Amino acid sequence: MKLMDCHTHTQFSVDSEADINECVKRAAKLGLAAYAITDHCECNAWYGEEHYSEEEKKLRESFDYAADFENSVSAVTALKEKWAGKLNLICGVELGQILHDMEAAKKVNADKRVDFIIGSVHQISGEPDFYFVEYDKMTMDGIYDLLERYFSEAYDLSRTELFDVFGHITYCLRYMKQRHGINADISRFDDIIEETFRNLAMNGKGIEINTSGLRQGFGDCFPNLKYIKLFHDIGGEIITIGSDSHTVEDIAANSADGIKLAKEAGFRRLAYFKKRKPHFIDIE
């Protein structure tokens, strides 16, 4: 089984201290078929803090992602040259909140150094990142309202061309379960999820199997087998595997488990991106 990891973070992500050189060495040692560095770039915090209103500042922890983006892409571009022929290194970005500042997203999309863009929704309009939501202070009706707005925004994102693969599409469930044991049933949103997947498939976009939940107490991937199979069954062809690692040690963590899920869902090949175009590797 050829392992790959198309969602990883380094020192150029605000929530990671992983040395980028050590990350690359680790990926090479593992013999990964493809390794993408996809540091965070939140479109709704593209500019410096002074650019935003007081209300906007309350919903964010960090700013000036334009600088983080440039630092990451510059470093990866140099490492691609250094490791040419030794590692299939991909210059990527995890682009959050695309709909909140589409001009910022267009700037990232226009950068020819970028091979791969994960489109993620870490927070919805008017709310903090799901990481900071105080679920224990919410009613279940409030939680389901939050989830409904998330899947609505995910649907809207699926209609754009400003990314390649939708990242961890059930990210909204992560912290409510991990920290508070809240198990929300998202089957009530299956119709809009199916339409989201249909848009992605029709537009030549993919989804990722994000394996971070397997090592972080969630107990499953984002999304789980049900939704991976749904994407396959409505015609989705592009699927990537990502650990969402924020440390050197977690690179490619549970990649084999993600690949097994892809195969069980009906996929026979995995994708990675170069110059914004999908390349495929058969699942053995």
mmCIF file of C-alpha atoms in Angstrom:
data_model
loop_
_atom_site.group_PDB
_atom_site.id
_atom_site.type_symbol
_atom_site.label_atom_id
_atom_site.label_comp_id
_atom_site.label_asym_id
_atom_site.label_seq_id
_atom_site.Cartn_x
_atom_site.Cartn_y
_atom_site.Cartn_z
ATOM 1 C CA MET A 1 0.000 0.000 0.000
ATOM 2 C CA LYS A 2 1.468 3.330 -1.106
ATOM 3 C CA LEU A 3 0.996 5.839 1.688
ATOM 4 C CA MET A 4 0.496 9.540 1.091
ATOM 5 C CA ASP A 5 -0.318 12.613 3.132
ATOM 6 C CA CYS A 6 -1.970 15.599 1.483
ATOM 7 C CA HIS A 7 -2.855 17.651 4.575
ATOM 8 C CA THR A 8 -0.033 18.661 6.919
ATOM 9 C CA HIS A 9 1.099 21.720 8.872
ATOM 10 C CA THR A 10 4.484 23.149 9.784
ATOM 11 C CA GLN A 11 5.989 26.059 11.691
ATOM 12 C CA PHE A 12 4.244 28.407 9.264
ATOM 13 C CA SER A 13 0.843 27.482 10.689
ATOM 14 C CA VAL A 14 -0.165 29.417 13.776
ATOM 15 C CA ASP A 15 -1.037 26.213 15.659
ATOM 16 C CA SER A 16 2.096 24.235 14.788
ATOM 17 C CA GLU A 17 5.764 24.320 15.753
ATOM 18 C CA ALA A 18 6.827 21.494 13.437
ATOM 19 C CA ASP A 19 10.154 22.346 11.804
ATOM 20 C CA ILE A 20 9.557 22.272 8.071
ATOM 21 C CA ASN A 21 12.931 20.696 7.286
ATOM 22 C CA GLU A 22 12.312 17.899 9.767
ATOM 23 C CA CYS A 23 8.840 17.380 8.279
ATOM 24 C CA VAL A 24 10.281 16.897 4.829
ATOM 25 C CA LYS A 25 12.923 14.498 6.138
ATOM 26 C CA ARG A 26 10.220 12.494 7.912
ATOM 27 C CA ALA A 27 8.096 12.270 4.747
ATOM 28 C CA ALA A 28 11.116 11.096 2.752
ATOM 29 C CA LYS A 29 11.998 8.509 5.384
ATOM 30 C CA LEU A 30 8.449 7.162 5.267
ATOM 31 C CA GLY A 31 8.712 6.859 1.504
ATOM 32 C CA LEU A 32 5.436 8.675 0.900
ATOM 33 C CA ALA A 33 4.089 8.552 -2.639
ATOM 34 C CA ALA A 34 2.973 12.169 -2.208
ATOM 35 C CA TYR A 35 3.508 14.691 0.581
ATOM 36 C CA ALA A 36 1.743 18.053 0.645
ATOM 37 C CA ILE A 37 2.519 20.868 3.047
ATOM 38 C CA THR A 38 -0.735 22.769 3.495
ATOM 39 C CA ASP A 39 -0.223 25.478 6.085
ATOM 40 C CA HIS A 40 -3.189 27.472 7.319
ATOM 41 C CA CYS A 41 -4.384 30.547 5.460
ATOM 42 C CA GLU A 42 -7.642 31.956 6.811
ATOM 43 C CA CYS A 43 -9.214 34.287 4.270
ATOM 44 C CA ASN A 44 -11.191 36.161 6.934
ATOM 45 C CA ALA A 45 -7.926 37.139 8.630
ATOM 46 C CA TRP A 46 -5.822 37.754 5.522
ATOM 47 C CA TYR A 47 -4.903 41.285 6.585
ATOM 48 C CA GLY A 48 -3.337 42.662 9.756
ATOM 49 C CA GLU A 49 -5.457 43.081 12.869
ATOM 50 C CA GLU A 50 -5.891 46.817 12.280
ATOM 51 C CA HIS A 51 -7.897 46.068 9.122
ATOM 52 C CA TYR A 52 -10.824 44.548 11.035
ATOM 53 C CA SER A 53 -13.650 45.912 13.165
ATOM 54 C CA GLU A 54 -13.849 45.237 16.885
ATOM 55 C CA GLU A 55 -16.674 42.757 16.314
ATOM 56 C CA GLU A 56 -14.632 40.890 13.716
ATOM 57 C CA LYS A 57 -11.621 40.780 16.030
ATOM 58 C CA LYS A 58 -13.682 39.050 18.722
ATOM 59 C CA LEU A 59 -14.213 36.074 16.414
ATOM 60 C CA ARG A 60 -10.542 35.522 15.528
ATOM 61 C CA GLU A 61 -7.370 34.639 17.344
ATOM 62 C CA SER A 62 -4.761 35.438 14.682
ATOM 63 C CA PHE A 63 -4.351 37.807 11.756
ATOM 64 C CA ASP A 64 -2.073 38.605 8.792
ATOM 65 C CA TYR A 65 -2.355 35.215 7.136
ATOM 66 C CA ALA A 66 -1.069 36.815 3.947
ATOM 67 C CA ALA A 67 2.375 36.827 5.579
ATOM 68 C CA ASP A 68 2.014 33.219 6.779
ATOM 69 C CA PHE A 69 0.990 32.170 3.278
ATOM 70 C CA GLU A 70 3.992 33.834 1.662
ATOM 71 C CA ASN A 71 6.414 32.412 4.219
ATOM 72 C CA SER A 72 5.087 28.888 3.792
ATOM 73 C CA VAL A 73 4.898 28.905 0.008
ATOM 74 C CA SER A 74 8.368 30.419 -0.325
ATOM 75 C CA ALA A 75 9.867 27.790 1.980
ATOM 76 C CA VAL A 76 8.124 24.866 0.284
ATOM 77 C CA THR A 77 9.060 26.124 -3.175
ATOM 78 C CA ALA A 78 12.732 26.142 -2.169
ATOM 79 C CA LEU A 79 12.451 22.685 -0.638
ATOM 80 C CA LYS A 80 10.814 21.308 -3.768
ATOM 81 C CA GLU A 81 13.949 22.208 -5.679
ATOM 82 C CA LYS A 82 16.227 20.809 -2.981
ATOM 83 C CA TRP A 83 14.362 17.488 -2.784
ATOM 84 C CA ALA A 84 13.646 17.078 -6.500
ATOM 85 C CA GLY A 85 13.919 13.432 -7.469
ATOM 86 C CA LYS A 86 13.932 12.319 -3.833
ATOM 87 C CA LEU A 87 10.441 13.250 -2.632
ATOM 88 C CA ASN A 88 7.154 14.073 -4.333
ATOM 89 C CA LEU A 89 6.753 17.309 -2.408
ATOM 90 C CA ILE A 90 3.609 19.346 -3.053
ATOM 91 C CA CYS A 91 3.183 23.044 -2.318
ATOM 92 C CA GLY A 92 -0.278 23.350 -0.851
ATOM 93 C CA VAL A 93 -2.392 25.546 1.377
ATOM 94 C CA GLU A 94 -5.384 24.980 3.609
ATOM 95 C CA LEU A 95 -7.575 27.911 2.665
ATOM 96 C CA GLY A 96 -10.185 28.614 5.318
ATOM 97 C CA GLN A 97 -13.331 30.709 5.071
ATOM 98 C CA ILE A 98 -13.073 31.311 1.321
ATOM 99 C CA LEU A 99 -16.567 32.791 1.189
ATOM 100 C CA HIS A 100 -15.716 35.396 3.837
ATOM 101 C CA ASP A 101 -13.131 37.139 1.651
ATOM 102 C CA MET A 102 -13.172 35.858 -1.892
ATOM 103 C CA GLU A 103 -10.693 38.490 -3.053
ATOM 104 C CA ALA A 104 -8.105 37.064 -0.672
ATOM 105 C CA ALA A 105 -8.950 33.571 -1.919
ATOM 106 C CA LYS A 106 -8.473 34.701 -5.509
ATOM 107 C CA LYS A 107 -5.005 35.997 -4.660
ATOM 108 C CA VAL A 108 -4.016 32.566 -3.369
ATOM 109 C CA ASN A 109 -5.545 30.876 -6.400
ATOM 110 C CA ALA A 110 -3.583 33.144 -8.726
ATOM 111 C CA ASP A 111 -0.218 32.171 -7.211
ATOM 112 C CA LYS A 112 1.426 29.822 -9.699
ATOM 113 C CA ARG A 113 3.676 28.324 -7.035
ATOM 114 C CA VAL A 114 0.689 26.650 -5.406
ATOM 115 C CA ASP A 115 0.025 23.043 -6.466
ATOM 116 C CA PHE A 116 -2.935 22.261 -4.273
ATOM 117 C CA ILE A 117 -5.675 24.060 -2.320
ATOM 118 C CA ILE A 118 -7.766 22.501 0.412
ATOM 119 C CA GLY A 119 -10.966 24.471 0.961
ATOM 120 C CA SER A 120 -11.988 24.355 4.620
ATOM 121 C CA VAL A 121 -14.696 25.882 6.777
ATOM 122 C CA HIS A 122 -13.314 26.332 10.274
ATOM 123 C CA GLN A 123 -15.886 28.922 11.271
ATOM 124 C CA ILE A 124 -19.148 30.148 9.835
ATOM 125 C CA SER A 125 -20.266 33.720 9.436
ATOM 126 C CA GLY A 126 -20.819 35.458 12.763
ATOM 127 C CA GLU A 127 -19.366 32.608 14.825
ATOM 128 C CA PRO A 128 -15.913 31.741 16.204
ATOM 129 C CA ASP A 129 -13.903 28.776 14.960
ATOM 130 C CA PHE A 130 -15.618 25.534 15.955
ATOM 131 C CA TYR A 131 -12.574 24.951 18.166
ATOM 132 C CA PHE A 132 -13.682 27.809 20.450
ATOM 133 C CA VAL A 133 -17.450 27.155 20.549
ATOM 134 C CA GLU A 134 -18.713 26.458 24.088
ATOM 135 C CA TYR A 135 -20.916 23.503 23.244
ATOM 136 C CA ASP A 136 -21.595 22.674 26.884
ATOM 137 C CA LYS A 137 -23.454 25.977 27.208
ATOM 138 C CA MET A 138 -25.682 25.285 24.204
ATOM 139 C CA THR A 139 -28.950 23.413 23.861
ATOM 140 C CA MET A 140 -29.199 20.647 21.272
ATOM 141 C CA ASP A 141 -31.509 22.903 19.264
ATOM 142 C CA GLY A 142 -28.751 25.516 19.270
ATOM 143 C CA ILE A 143 -26.169 22.954 18.213
ATOM 144 C CA TYR A 144 -28.327 21.733 15.337
ATOM 145 C CA ASP A 145 -28.895 25.311 14.218
ATOM 146 C CA LEU A 146 -25.121 25.807 14.183
ATOM 147 C CA LEU A 147 -24.665 22.608 12.175
ATOM 148 C CA GLU A 148 -27.378 23.598 9.717
ATOM 149 C CA ARG A 149 -25.574 26.866 9.061
ATOM 150 C CA TYR A 150 -22.293 25.003 8.657
ATOM 151 C CA PHE A 151 -23.655 22.629 6.027
ATOM 152 C CA SER A 152 -25.351 25.513 4.260
ATOM 153 C CA GLU A 153 -22.021 27.334 4.035
ATOM 154 C CA ALA A 154 -20.322 24.118 2.919
ATOM 155 C CA TYR A 155 -22.895 23.874 0.121
ATOM 156 C CA ASP A 156 -22.208 27.467 -0.953
ATOM 157 C CA LEU A 157 -18.469 26.782 -0.953
ATOM 158 C CA SER A 158 -18.988 23.723 -3.156
ATOM 159 C CA ARG A 159 -20.334 26.002 -5.879
ATOM 160 C CA THR A 160 -17.089 27.970 -6.190
ATOM 161 C CA GLU A 161 -13.930 27.203 -8.167
ATOM 162 C CA LEU A 162 -11.497 28.518 -5.574
ATOM 163 C CA PHE A 163 -10.145 25.221 -4.212
ATOM 164 C CA ASP A 164 -9.383 21.650 -5.269
ATOM 165 C CA VAL A 165 -10.544 19.425 -2.425
ATOM 166 C CA PHE A 166 -13.006 20.077 0.405
ATOM 167 C CA GLY A 167 -11.200 19.556 3.707
ATOM 168 C CA HIS A 168 -12.524 17.523 6.682
ATOM 169 C CA ILE A 169 -16.139 18.128 5.727
ATOM 170 C CA THR A 170 -17.473 16.992 9.132
ATOM 171 C CA TYR A 171 -14.968 19.106 11.077
ATOM 172 C CA CYS A 172 -17.958 20.749 12.780
ATOM 173 C CA LEU A 173 -18.427 17.596 14.912
ATOM 174 C CA ARG A 174 -14.866 17.296 16.183
ATOM 175 C CA TYR A 175 -14.757 19.303 19.384
ATOM 176 C CA MET A 176 -18.327 18.828 20.582
ATOM 177 C CA LYS A 177 -17.681 15.088 20.748
ATOM 178 C CA GLN A 178 -14.020 15.086 21.807
ATOM 179 C CA ARG A 179 -14.461 17.506 24.697
ATOM 180 C CA HIS A 180 -18.078 17.145 25.713
ATOM 181 C CA GLY A 181 -19.231 13.753 24.460
ATOM 182 C CA ILE A 182 -21.976 15.342 22.368
ATOM 183 C CA ASN A 183 -22.971 13.056 19.515
ATOM 184 C CA ALA A 184 -24.998 15.090 17.061
ATOM 185 C CA ASP A 185 -26.873 13.115 14.393
ATOM 186 C CA ILE A 186 -26.124 14.838 11.100
ATOM 187 C CA SER A 187 -28.299 12.500 9.049
ATOM 188 C CA ARG A 188 -30.946 15.266 9.077
ATOM 189 C CA PHE A 189 -28.556 17.175 6.787
ATOM 190 C CA ASP A 190 -27.993 14.313 4.347
ATOM 191 C CA ASP A 191 -29.901 16.036 1.549
ATOM 192 C CA ILE A 192 -27.746 19.168 1.551
ATOM 193 C CA ILE A 193 -24.585 17.086 2.031
ATOM 194 C CA GLU A 194 -25.549 15.050 -1.027
ATOM 195 C CA GLU A 195 -26.117 18.219 -3.046
ATOM 196 C CA THR A 196 -22.774 19.556 -1.841
ATOM 197 C CA PHE A 197 -21.063 16.382 -3.004
ATOM 198 C CA ARG A 198 -22.926 16.530 -6.309
ATOM 199 C CA ASN A 199 -21.603 20.059 -6.896
ATOM 200 C CA LEU A 200 -18.080 18.955 -6.067
ATOM 201 C CA ALA A 201 -18.253 15.971 -8.399
ATOM 202 C CA MET A 202 -19.736 18.010 -11.256
ATOM 203 C CA ASN A 203 -17.057 20.682 -10.841
ATOM 204 C CA GLY A 204 -14.184 18.197 -10.808
ATOM 205 C CA LYS A 205 -13.477 18.786 -7.123
ATOM 206 C CA GLY A 206 -12.790 16.207 -4.464
ATOM 207 C CA ILE A 207 -13.045 15.533 -0.766
ATOM 208 C CA GLU A 208 -10.384 14.409 1.641
ATOM 209 C CA ILE A 209 -10.399 11.598 4.137
ATOM 210 C CA ASN A 210 -8.963 13.374 7.151
ATOM 211 C CA THR A 211 -7.595 10.767 9.559
ATOM 212 C CA SER A 212 -6.954 13.077 12.531
ATOM 213 C CA GLY A 213 -10.063 11.919 14.378
ATOM 214 C CA LEU A 214 -8.614 8.438 14.748
ATOM 215 C CA ARG A 215 -5.743 9.648 16.899
ATOM 216 C CA GLN A 216 -7.443 12.559 18.658
ATOM 217 C CA GLY A 217 -10.276 10.845 20.489
ATOM 218 C CA PHE A 218 -13.053 11.342 17.950
ATOM 219 C CA GLY A 219 -12.923 7.717 16.884
ATOM 220 C CA ASP A 220 -13.452 8.117 13.144
ATOM 221 C CA CYS A 221 -12.285 9.987 10.081
ATOM 222 C CA PHE A 222 -13.710 13.241 8.761
ATOM 223 C CA PRO A 223 -15.958 12.272 7.030
ATOM 224 C CA ASN A 224 -16.811 8.704 7.992
ATOM 225 C CA LEU A 225 -17.405 5.761 5.672
ATOM 226 C CA LYS A 226 -21.070 6.607 5.100
ATOM 227 C CA TYR A 227 -20.238 9.952 3.538
ATOM 228 C CA ILE A 228 -17.133 8.766 1.702
ATOM 229 C CA LYS A 229 -19.337 6.132 0.046
ATOM 230 C CA LEU A 230 -22.010 8.744 -0.702
ATOM 231 C CA PHE A 231 -19.438 10.868 -2.528
ATOM 232 C CA HIS A 232 -18.331 7.842 -4.529
ATOM 233 C CA ASP A 233 -21.864 6.752 -5.373
ATOM 234 C CA ILE A 234 -22.936 10.116 -6.792
ATOM 235 C CA GLY A 235 -19.928 10.185 -9.105
ATOM 236 C CA GLY A 236 -17.112 11.698 -7.085
ATOM 237 C CA GLU A 237 -13.739 10.611 -8.431
ATOM 238 C CA ILE A 238 -11.169 12.670 -6.533
ATOM 239 C CA ILE A 239 -10.292 11.647 -3.010
ATOM 240 C CA THR A 240 -7.178 12.526 -1.014
ATOM 241 C CA ILE A 241 -5.791 11.258 2.288
ATOM 242 C CA GLY A 242 -4.641 13.717 4.949
ATOM 243 C CA SER A 243 -3.381 13.287 8.493
ATOM 244 C CA ASP A 244 -3.857 16.961 9.384
ATOM 245 C CA SER A 245 -0.564 16.601 11.227
ATOM 246 C CA HIS A 246 0.743 19.504 13.280
ATOM 247 C CA THR A 247 3.823 17.638 14.485
ATOM 248 C CA VAL A 248 6.619 15.812 12.693
ATOM 249 C CA GLU A 249 5.633 12.539 14.344
ATOM 250 C CA ASP A 250 2.039 12.616 13.087
ATOM 251 C CA ILE A 251 2.897 12.861 9.384
ATOM 252 C CA ALA A 252 0.951 10.111 7.560
ATOM 253 C CA ALA A 253 -0.609 8.960 10.835
ATOM 254 C CA ASN A 254 -3.431 6.488 10.102
ATOM 255 C CA SER A 255 -2.927 6.971 6.384
ATOM 256 C CA ALA A 256 -3.358 3.233 5.865
ATOM 257 C CA ASP A 257 -6.683 3.369 7.706
ATOM 258 C CA GLY A 258 -7.866 6.186 5.466
ATOM 259 C CA ILE A 259 -6.894 4.259 2.363
ATOM 260 C CA LYS A 260 -8.822 1.210 3.596
ATOM 261 C CA LEU A 261 -11.922 3.384 4.029
ATOM 262 C CA ALA A 262 -11.527 4.740 0.508
ATOM 263 C CA LYS A 263 -11.320 1.207 -0.863
ATOM 264 C CA GLU A 264 -14.303 0.059 1.193
ATOM 265 C CA ALA A 265 -16.309 2.983 -0.167
ATOM 266 C CA GLY A 266 -15.583 1.864 -3.711
ATOM 267 C CA PHE A 267 -12.619 4.005 -4.691
ATOM 268 C CA ARG A 268 -9.840 2.272 -6.589
ATOM 269 C CA ARG A 269 -7.395 5.155 -6.760
ATOM 270 C CA LEU A 270 -6.261 8.127 -4.697
ATOM 271 C CA ALA A 271 -5.395 11.620 -5.873
ATOM 272 C CA TYR A 272 -2.733 14.190 -5.230
ATOM 273 C CA PHE A 273 -2.286 17.516 -7.013
ATOM 274 C CA LYS A 274 0.500 19.155 -8.972
ATOM 275 C CA LYS A 275 0.001 22.559 -10.584
ATOM 276 C CA ARG A 276 -3.650 22.347 -9.546
ATOM 277 C CA LYS A 277 -4.223 19.190 -11.580
ATOM 278 C CA PRO A 278 -5.094 15.799 -10.084
ATOM 279 C CA HIS A 279 -2.726 12.865 -10.457
ATOM 280 C CA PHE A 280 -3.862 9.396 -9.482
ATOM 281 C CA ILE A 281 -2.306 6.429 -7.719
ATOM 282 C CA ASP A 282 -4.019 3.042 -7.743
ATOM 283 C CA ILE A 283 -4.971 1.550 -4.416
ATOM 284 C CA GLU A 284 -3.169 -1.762 -4.203
#
